Short mmCIF file of N, CA and C in Angstrom, two decimals:
data_model
loop_
_atom_site.label_atom_id
_atom_site.label_comp_id
_atom_site.label_asym_id
_atom_site.label_seq_id
_atom_site.Cartn_x
_atom_site.Cartn_y
_atom_site.Cartn_z
N MET Y 578 59.45 99.26 88.04
CA MET Y 578 60.19 100.39 87.05
C MET Y 578 61.57 100.83 87.85
N ARG Y 579 61.56 100.97 89.47
CA ARG Y 579 62.85 101.66 90.31
C ARG Y 579 63.59 100.38 90.74
N ALA Y 580 63.47 99.17 90.41
CA ALA Y 580 63.81 97.98 90.32
C ALA Y 580 65.21 98.31 88.80
N ALA Y 581 64.12 98.60 87.94
CA ALA Y 581 65.54 97.90 86.27
C ALA Y 581 66.17 99.14 86.49
N ARG Y 582 65.79 100.22 86.85
CA ARG Y 582 66.51 101.47 87.27
C ARG Y 582 67.63 101.09 87.87
N GLU Y 583 67.61 100.66 88.96
CA GLU Y 583 68.95 100.59 90.32
C GLU Y 583 70.02 99.76 89.60
N ASN Y 584 69.44 98.32 88.63
CA ASN Y 584 70.41 97.60 87.95
C ASN Y 584 70.66 98.05 87.04
N THR Y 585 70.54 99.82 86.02
CA THR Y 585 71.46 100.02 85.33
C THR Y 585 72.53 100.83 85.62
N ALA Y 586 72.61 101.25 86.86
CA ALA Y 586 73.67 102.02 87.39
C ALA Y 586 74.67 101.38 87.26
N ALA Y 587 75.68 103.23 87.11
CA ALA Y 587 77.04 101.95 86.79
C ALA Y 587 77.86 101.54 87.13
N PRO Y 588 78.82 100.82 87.56
CA PRO Y 588 79.46 99.73 87.69
C PRO Y 588 80.47 100.41 89.57
N GLU Y 589 80.73 99.56 90.43
CA GLU Y 589 81.40 100.97 91.34
C GLU Y 589 82.70 100.40 90.86
N PRO Y 590 83.62 101.74 90.96
CA PRO Y 590 85.08 101.83 90.34
C PRO Y 590 85.70 100.47 91.13
N ALA Y 591 87.07 99.81 90.80
CA ALA Y 591 87.26 98.21 91.36
C ALA Y 591 88.06 99.67 92.82
N PRO Y 592 88.20 98.54 94.12
CA PRO Y 592 89.07 99.42 95.06
C PRO Y 592 90.24 99.50 94.56
N ARG Y 593 90.91 100.20 95.13
CA ARG Y 593 92.50 100.50 95.48
C ARG Y 593 93.32 99.57 96.13
N THR Y 594 94.18 99.33 95.40
CA THR Y 594 94.61 98.42 96.55
C THR Y 594 94.89 99.33 98.05
N THR Y 595 95.19 98.51 99.10
CA THR Y 595 95.57 99.04 100.30
C THR Y 595 96.88 98.91 100.86
N TRP Y 596 96.93 99.75 101.61
CA TRP Y 596 98.22 99.81 101.87
C TRP Y 596 99.52 98.51 102.15
N GLU Y 597 98.35 97.61 103.03
CA GLU Y 597 99.14 96.18 103.29
C GLU Y 597 99.45 95.63 102.35
N ALA Y 598 98.64 95.48 101.41
CA ALA Y 598 98.66 94.81 100.05
C ALA Y 598 99.84 95.12 99.11
N LEU Y 599 100.02 96.63 99.64
CA LEU Y 599 101.13 97.42 98.51
C LEU Y 599 102.81 96.69 99.01
N THR Y 600 102.41 97.08 100.17
CA THR Y 600 103.92 96.78 101.07
C THR Y 600 104.09 95.65 101.19
N GLU Y 601 103.08 94.55 101.11
CA GLU Y 601 103.54 93.27 101.13
C GLU Y 601 103.12 92.73 99.60
N ALA Y 602 103.52 93.79 98.21
CA ALA Y 602 103.69 93.32 97.39
C ALA Y 602 105.50 93.34 97.05
N VAL Y 603 105.64 94.92 98.22
CA VAL Y 603 107.16 94.95 98.26
C VAL Y 603 107.77 94.37 98.76
N ARG Y 604 107.48 94.15 99.66
CA ARG Y 604 108.34 92.55 100.39
C ARG Y 604 108.13 91.44 99.23
N GLU Y 605 107.41 90.99 99.17
CA GLU Y 605 107.90 89.50 98.07
C GLU Y 605 108.55 90.07 97.13
N ALA Y 606 108.23 91.47 96.50
CA ALA Y 606 109.37 91.73 95.17
C ALA Y 606 110.78 91.41 95.50
N GLY Y 607 111.18 91.86 96.69
CA GLY Y 607 112.16 92.34 97.38
C GLY Y 607 113.03 91.21 98.30
N GLY Y 608 112.09 90.23 98.59
CA GLY Y 608 112.66 89.42 99.54
C GLY Y 608 112.61 89.80 100.27
N TYR Y 609 111.77 90.28 101.52
CA TYR Y 609 112.64 91.12 102.32
C TYR Y 609 111.64 90.23 103.47
N PRO Y 610 112.45 89.92 104.82
CA PRO Y 610 111.88 89.00 105.84
C PRO Y 610 110.44 89.62 106.55
N THR Y 611 110.68 91.14 106.28
CA THR Y 611 109.34 91.86 107.02
C THR Y 611 108.26 92.60 106.39
N ARG Y 612 107.37 92.92 107.12
CA ARG Y 612 106.56 93.85 106.17
C ARG Y 612 107.35 94.83 106.52
N ALA Y 613 107.43 95.14 107.96
CA ALA Y 613 108.17 96.48 108.13
C ALA Y 613 109.07 97.01 107.70
N GLN Y 614 110.14 95.95 106.95
CA GLN Y 614 111.26 96.56 106.67
C GLN Y 614 110.56 97.10 104.70
N ALA Y 615 109.95 96.48 104.61
CA ALA Y 615 109.02 96.82 103.02
C ALA Y 615 108.67 98.14 103.34
N GLU Y 616 107.67 98.51 104.29
CA GLU Y 616 106.69 99.33 104.75
C GLU Y 616 107.89 100.64 104.75
N HIS Y 617 109.15 100.54 105.20
CA HIS Y 617 109.85 101.52 105.67
C HIS Y 617 110.40 101.91 104.14
N LEU Y 618 110.69 101.03 103.47
CA LEU Y 618 111.55 100.91 102.36
C LEU Y 618 110.78 101.91 101.39
N THR Y 619 109.85 101.66 101.25
CA THR Y 619 108.61 101.97 100.46
C THR Y 619 107.59 103.51 100.61
N ARG Y 620 107.83 103.58 102.23
CA ARG Y 620 107.98 105.09 102.15
C ARG Y 620 108.77 106.03 101.74
N LEU Y 621 110.65 105.53 101.72
CA LEU Y 621 111.20 106.16 101.36
C LEU Y 621 111.96 106.44 100.04
N VAL Y 622 111.36 105.76 99.35
CA VAL Y 622 111.14 105.51 97.77
C VAL Y 622 110.15 106.37 97.41
N LEU Y 623 108.98 106.45 97.90
CA LEU Y 623 107.54 107.19 97.39
C LEU Y 623 108.37 108.76 97.27
N THR Y 624 108.92 108.93 98.82
CA THR Y 624 108.83 110.42 99.42
C THR Y 624 109.61 110.38 97.85
N ALA Y 625 110.82 110.11 98.01
CA ALA Y 625 111.80 110.19 96.96
C ALA Y 625 110.88 110.48 95.29
N LEU Y 626 109.89 109.63 95.23
CA LEU Y 626 109.73 109.91 94.06
C LEU Y 626 108.55 111.05 93.61
N GLY Y 627 107.87 111.67 94.78
CA GLY Y 627 107.21 112.61 94.92
C GLY Y 627 107.47 113.98 94.77
N SER Y 628 108.82 113.89 94.90
CA SER Y 628 109.80 114.95 94.27
C SER Y 628 109.85 115.34 92.59
N HIS Y 629 109.68 114.49 92.25
CA HIS Y 629 110.17 113.99 90.48
C HIS Y 629 109.52 114.43 89.84
N LEU Y 630 107.47 113.93 90.36
CA LEU Y 630 106.51 114.66 89.81
C LEU Y 630 105.93 115.40 89.84
N THR Y 631 105.06 115.90 88.22
CA THR Y 631 104.26 117.24 88.76
C THR Y 631 103.00 117.22 87.83
N GLY Y 632 101.92 117.72 87.99
CA GLY Y 632 100.88 117.76 86.52
C GLY Y 632 100.14 116.50 87.24
N ASP Y 633 99.50 116.18 86.02
CA ASP Y 633 98.45 115.58 86.26
C ASP Y 633 98.99 113.60 86.56
N GLU Y 634 100.10 113.16 86.22
CA GLU Y 634 100.77 112.53 86.34
C GLU Y 634 100.87 111.96 87.73
N ARG Y 635 101.32 113.33 88.59
CA ARG Y 635 101.59 113.32 90.18
C ARG Y 635 100.23 112.79 90.39
N VAL Y 636 98.82 113.88 90.04
CA VAL Y 636 97.96 113.62 90.23
C VAL Y 636 97.13 111.93 90.14
N ALA Y 637 97.54 111.75 88.99
CA ALA Y 637 96.71 110.40 89.08
C ALA Y 637 97.33 108.94 89.93
N LEU Y 638 98.83 109.41 89.66
CA LEU Y 638 99.47 108.17 91.01
C LEU Y 638 99.37 108.76 92.51
N ALA Y 639 99.28 109.67 92.23
CA ALA Y 639 98.87 110.08 94.29
C ALA Y 639 97.20 109.09 94.42
N GLN Y 640 96.53 109.80 93.62
CA GLN Y 640 94.97 108.60 93.12
C GLN Y 640 95.26 107.30 93.08
N SER Y 641 95.90 106.40 92.48
CA SER Y 641 96.23 105.41 92.17
C SER Y 641 96.82 104.13 93.31
N LEU Y 642 97.16 105.02 94.32
CA LEU Y 642 98.07 104.54 95.10
C LEU Y 642 97.09 104.02 96.47
N PRO Y 643 97.59 103.60 97.48
CA PRO Y 643 96.03 103.61 98.83
C PRO Y 643 96.80 104.87 99.35
N PRO Y 644 95.77 105.34 99.95
CA PRO Y 644 95.98 107.07 100.70
C PRO Y 644 97.28 107.25 100.93
N GLU Y 645 97.66 106.12 101.91
CA GLU Y 645 98.84 106.04 102.80
C GLU Y 645 100.26 106.60 101.55
N ALA Y 646 100.26 105.86 100.53
CA ALA Y 646 101.39 106.06 99.45
C ALA Y 646 100.93 107.47 99.07
N GLY Y 647 99.58 108.16 98.93
CA GLY Y 647 99.34 109.18 98.29
C GLY Y 647 99.88 110.24 98.21
N HIS Y 648 99.03 110.04 100.38
CA HIS Y 648 99.70 111.01 100.92
C HIS Y 648 101.42 111.61 100.49
N LEU Y 649 102.10 110.39 100.42
CA LEU Y 649 103.88 110.22 100.64
C LEU Y 649 104.53 111.27 99.40
N ILE Y 650 103.48 110.71 98.41
CA ILE Y 650 104.06 111.52 96.49
C ILE Y 650 103.64 112.91 96.88
N ALA Y 651 101.68 113.18 97.31
CA ALA Y 651 101.49 114.23 97.28
C ALA Y 651 102.14 115.59 98.00
N ALA Y 652 102.56 115.51 98.84
CA ALA Y 652 103.27 115.93 100.01
C ALA Y 652 104.43 116.90 100.10
N GLN Y 653 105.25 116.25 98.54
CA GLN Y 653 106.40 116.69 97.93
C GLN Y 653 106.46 117.53 96.86
N ILE Y 654 107.35 118.66 97.69
CA ILE Y 654 107.20 119.52 96.87
C ILE Y 654 108.28 119.14 95.73
N PRO Y 655 107.92 119.19 94.14
CA PRO Y 655 108.61 118.84 93.31
C PRO Y 655 110.25 119.92 92.45
N LEU Y 656 110.74 119.11 92.87
CA LEU Y 656 112.78 119.51 91.78
C LEU Y 656 112.16 120.22 90.71
N PRO Y 657 112.69 121.23 90.73
CA PRO Y 657 113.04 121.78 89.43
C PRO Y 657 113.56 121.20 88.03
N HIS Y 658 114.14 120.40 88.46
CA HIS Y 658 114.91 119.15 87.51
C HIS Y 658 114.74 117.72 87.55
N PRO Y 659 114.27 116.53 87.40
CA PRO Y 659 114.49 115.52 88.28
C PRO Y 659 115.76 115.28 88.44
N LEU Y 660 116.02 114.03 89.32
CA LEU Y 660 117.86 113.24 88.94
C LEU Y 660 117.44 112.07 88.42
N THR Y 661 118.71 111.75 87.67
CA THR Y 661 118.73 111.06 86.87
C THR Y 661 118.50 109.69 87.58
N ALA Y 662 117.92 108.46 86.84
CA ALA Y 662 117.92 107.58 87.51
C ALA Y 662 118.52 107.10 88.87
N ARG Y 663 120.28 106.99 88.49
CA ARG Y 663 121.80 106.24 89.27
C ARG Y 663 121.26 107.57 90.44
N GLU Y 664 121.39 108.84 90.56
CA GLU Y 664 121.42 109.79 91.47
C GLU Y 664 119.97 109.64 92.17
N PHE Y 665 119.26 109.62 92.00
CA PHE Y 665 117.78 108.81 92.41
C PHE Y 665 117.98 107.35 93.93
N VAL Y 666 118.51 106.51 92.59
CA VAL Y 666 119.33 105.77 93.66
C VAL Y 666 119.85 105.72 94.67
N ASP Y 667 120.96 106.54 94.51
CA ASP Y 667 122.05 107.25 95.28
C ASP Y 667 121.46 108.11 96.60
N SER Y 668 120.25 108.78 96.57
CA SER Y 668 119.78 109.44 96.74
C SER Y 668 118.62 109.29 98.22
N VAL Y 669 118.63 107.53 97.58
CA VAL Y 669 117.72 107.48 98.51
C VAL Y 669 118.87 106.27 98.81
N SER Y 670 120.24 105.65 98.53
CA SER Y 670 120.86 105.11 99.54
C SER Y 670 121.31 105.24 100.64
N THR Y 671 121.08 106.65 100.61
CA THR Y 671 122.28 107.85 101.59
C THR Y 671 120.94 107.49 102.85
N GLN Y 672 120.03 106.97 102.82
CA GLN Y 672 118.41 107.26 103.74
C GLN Y 672 118.92 104.91 104.04
N ILE Y 673 119.18 104.60 103.66
CA ILE Y 673 119.36 103.51 104.19
C ILE Y 673 120.88 102.51 104.78
N PRO Y 674 120.81 102.28 106.24
CA PRO Y 674 121.79 102.06 106.46
C PRO Y 674 122.42 101.18 106.05
N ASP Y 675 123.89 100.69 105.77
CA ASP Y 675 124.38 100.07 105.62
C ASP Y 675 123.75 99.65 103.69
N SER Y 676 123.70 100.81 103.22
CA SER Y 676 122.99 100.20 101.66
C SER Y 676 124.36 100.08 101.02
N THR Y 677 124.73 99.60 99.52
CA THR Y 677 125.13 100.28 98.74
C THR Y 677 124.78 100.08 97.18
N PRO Y 678 125.16 100.47 96.33
CA PRO Y 678 124.94 101.13 95.18
C PRO Y 678 123.82 100.11 94.79
N ALA Y 679 124.32 98.64 94.42
CA ALA Y 679 122.95 97.38 94.17
C ALA Y 679 122.74 97.25 95.12
N THR Y 680 122.60 97.31 96.22
CA THR Y 680 121.15 96.78 97.64
C THR Y 680 119.99 98.09 97.25
N ALA Y 681 120.91 99.25 97.45
CA ALA Y 681 119.72 100.16 97.34
C ALA Y 681 119.34 100.65 95.69
N ARG Y 682 119.90 99.58 94.47
CA ARG Y 682 118.77 99.60 93.57
C ARG Y 682 117.84 98.90 93.26
N TRP Y 683 118.46 97.37 94.20
CA TRP Y 683 117.23 96.48 94.41
C TRP Y 683 115.55 97.02 95.51
N ASP Y 684 115.92 97.73 96.30
CA ASP Y 684 115.37 98.54 97.27
C ASP Y 684 114.65 98.88 96.11
N VAL Y 685 114.91 100.12 95.18
CA VAL Y 685 114.19 101.47 94.62
C VAL Y 685 114.05 100.42 93.81
N SER Y 686 114.14 99.25 92.68
CA SER Y 686 113.49 98.88 92.17
C SER Y 686 112.22 97.62 92.80
N SER Y 687 112.56 97.63 93.56
CA SER Y 687 111.34 95.97 94.44
C SER Y 687 110.30 97.17 94.65
N VAL Y 688 110.58 98.41 95.13
CA VAL Y 688 109.04 99.33 95.33
C VAL Y 688 108.72 99.47 94.47
N LEU Y 689 109.25 99.93 93.16
CA LEU Y 689 108.69 100.62 91.64
C LEU Y 689 107.87 99.60 91.42
N THR Y 690 108.53 98.12 91.04
CA THR Y 690 108.13 97.59 90.39
C THR Y 690 106.53 97.46 90.51
N ALA Y 691 106.65 96.81 92.23
CA ALA Y 691 105.32 97.00 93.19
C ALA Y 691 104.41 98.01 92.54
N VAL Y 692 104.54 98.97 92.19
CA VAL Y 692 104.22 100.90 92.55
C VAL Y 692 103.78 100.58 90.57
N SER Y 693 104.51 99.95 89.94
CA SER Y 693 104.16 99.58 88.34
C SER Y 693 103.17 98.54 88.53
N THR Y 694 103.06 97.87 89.00
CA THR Y 694 101.90 96.62 89.08
C THR Y 694 100.31 96.88 89.43
N THR Y 695 100.21 97.83 90.51
CA THR Y 695 99.43 98.06 90.96
C THR Y 695 98.71 99.44 90.59
N ILE Y 696 99.64 100.19 89.76
CA ILE Y 696 98.73 101.55 88.69
C ILE Y 696 98.70 100.95 87.09
N GLY Y 697 99.93 99.80 87.30
CA GLY Y 697 99.01 99.50 85.54
C GLY Y 697 99.69 99.69 84.48
N PRO Y 698 100.18 99.30 83.20
CA PRO Y 698 100.54 100.17 82.26
C PRO Y 698 100.51 101.54 82.06
N ASP Y 699 99.62 101.76 81.95
CA ASP Y 699 98.96 102.97 81.03
C ASP Y 699 99.67 104.01 82.11
N LEU Y 700 99.23 104.00 83.39
CA LEU Y 700 99.70 105.37 84.06
C LEU Y 700 101.10 105.38 84.62
N THR Y 701 101.63 103.70 84.30
CA THR Y 701 103.60 104.07 84.30
C THR Y 701 104.03 104.01 83.49
N ASP Y 702 103.62 104.64 82.19
CA ASP Y 702 103.78 104.97 81.06
C ASP Y 702 103.74 106.43 81.02
N GLN Y 703 103.11 106.41 81.53
CA GLN Y 703 102.52 108.47 82.07
C GLN Y 703 103.57 109.07 83.44
N VAL Y 704 103.77 108.27 83.96
CA VAL Y 704 105.09 108.70 85.13
C VAL Y 704 106.09 108.03 84.65
N LEU Y 705 106.76 107.17 83.60
CA LEU Y 705 108.13 107.39 83.14
C LEU Y 705 108.02 108.91 81.93
N SER Y 706 107.04 108.98 81.34
CA SER Y 706 107.60 110.16 80.43
C SER Y 706 108.39 111.74 81.09
N GLN Y 707 107.71 111.57 82.42
CA GLN Y 707 108.29 112.64 83.00
C GLN Y 707 109.32 112.19 83.63
N LEU Y 708 110.25 111.65 83.74
CA LEU Y 708 111.76 111.26 84.27
C LEU Y 708 112.41 110.38 83.61
N PRO Y 709 113.14 111.08 83.68
CA PRO Y 709 114.79 111.35 82.76
C PRO Y 709 115.11 109.62 82.02
N ARG Y 710 115.39 109.16 80.87
CA ARG Y 710 115.90 107.61 80.65
C ARG Y 710 116.23 106.88 82.04
N GLY Y 711 116.54 105.70 81.99
CA GLY Y 711 116.73 105.11 83.24
C GLY Y 711 115.93 104.43 84.11
N TYR Y 712 114.55 105.31 84.45
CA TYR Y 712 113.70 105.21 85.31
C TYR Y 712 112.65 103.48 84.64
N ALA Y 713 112.81 103.40 83.52
CA ALA Y 713 112.16 101.96 83.03
C ALA Y 713 112.85 100.95 84.20
N LEU Y 714 113.78 100.67 83.73
CA LEU Y 714 114.64 99.59 84.56
C LEU Y 714 114.29 99.88 86.36
N LEU Y 715 114.19 100.28 86.78
CA LEU Y 715 113.89 100.90 88.13
C LEU Y 715 111.89 100.47 88.56
N PHE Y 716 111.57 100.19 87.33
CA PHE Y 716 109.95 100.08 87.44
C PHE Y 716 109.75 98.84 86.55
N GLY Y 717 111.35 97.72 86.51
CA GLY Y 717 111.04 96.75 86.17
C GLY Y 717 110.60 96.23 85.01
N ARG Y 718 110.59 97.47 83.64
CA ARG Y 718 110.36 97.22 82.73
C ARG Y 718 112.01 97.52 81.84
N ALA Y 719 111.49 96.94 80.47
CA ALA Y 719 112.63 97.06 79.68
C ALA Y 719 112.70 98.52 79.47
N GLU Y 720 114.16 98.73 78.85
CA GLU Y 720 113.89 100.14 78.41
C GLU Y 720 114.60 99.87 76.73
N LEU Y 721 113.62 100.30 75.63
CA LEU Y 721 114.11 99.98 74.56
C LEU Y 721 114.65 101.68 74.52
N ALA Y 722 115.59 101.74 73.08
CA ALA Y 722 116.57 102.86 72.68
C ALA Y 722 115.49 102.80 71.57
N ALA Y 723 115.29 104.46 71.10
CA ALA Y 723 114.83 104.98 70.13
C ALA Y 723 115.23 104.32 69.07
N ALA Y 724 114.79 103.81 67.32
CA ALA Y 724 115.86 103.54 66.62
C ALA Y 724 116.10 104.63 65.65
N MET Y 725 117.46 104.49 64.86
CA MET Y 725 118.24 105.50 64.58
C MET Y 725 117.71 105.37 63.00
N ALA Y 726 117.27 106.61 62.26
CA ALA Y 726 116.73 106.68 60.82
C ALA Y 726 117.90 106.54 59.85
#
């Protein structure tokens, strides 16, 4: 009888992606030559993103990412008003040597697309709901305009 009870236990939740897997996904998405470069960009972008989220979405995102990434999100003090997508990219660009608007957009999108793939579409939708229009493209998604009635 005891063996039957053990077999009916709830399945273990799927393990979270590791930091190494996340940064490797960023490396592949961005075509970066080294994982160290991908790690550096991932840290910059997640630190910036952490200051743009609040509440349940912030907690869910931090818990859905590897602990190293979750700490980067959780350690930031949220801004009173999130930056526009362009301002966000520009702010990250200032921290990347020899960055241009185009390369910064590529770098931010490489990280956020890998994050979106890691956290799944539902949580990505929740995160995007907290951000101004324009961020969907950075997460590797089309941003559709609302239909005018």
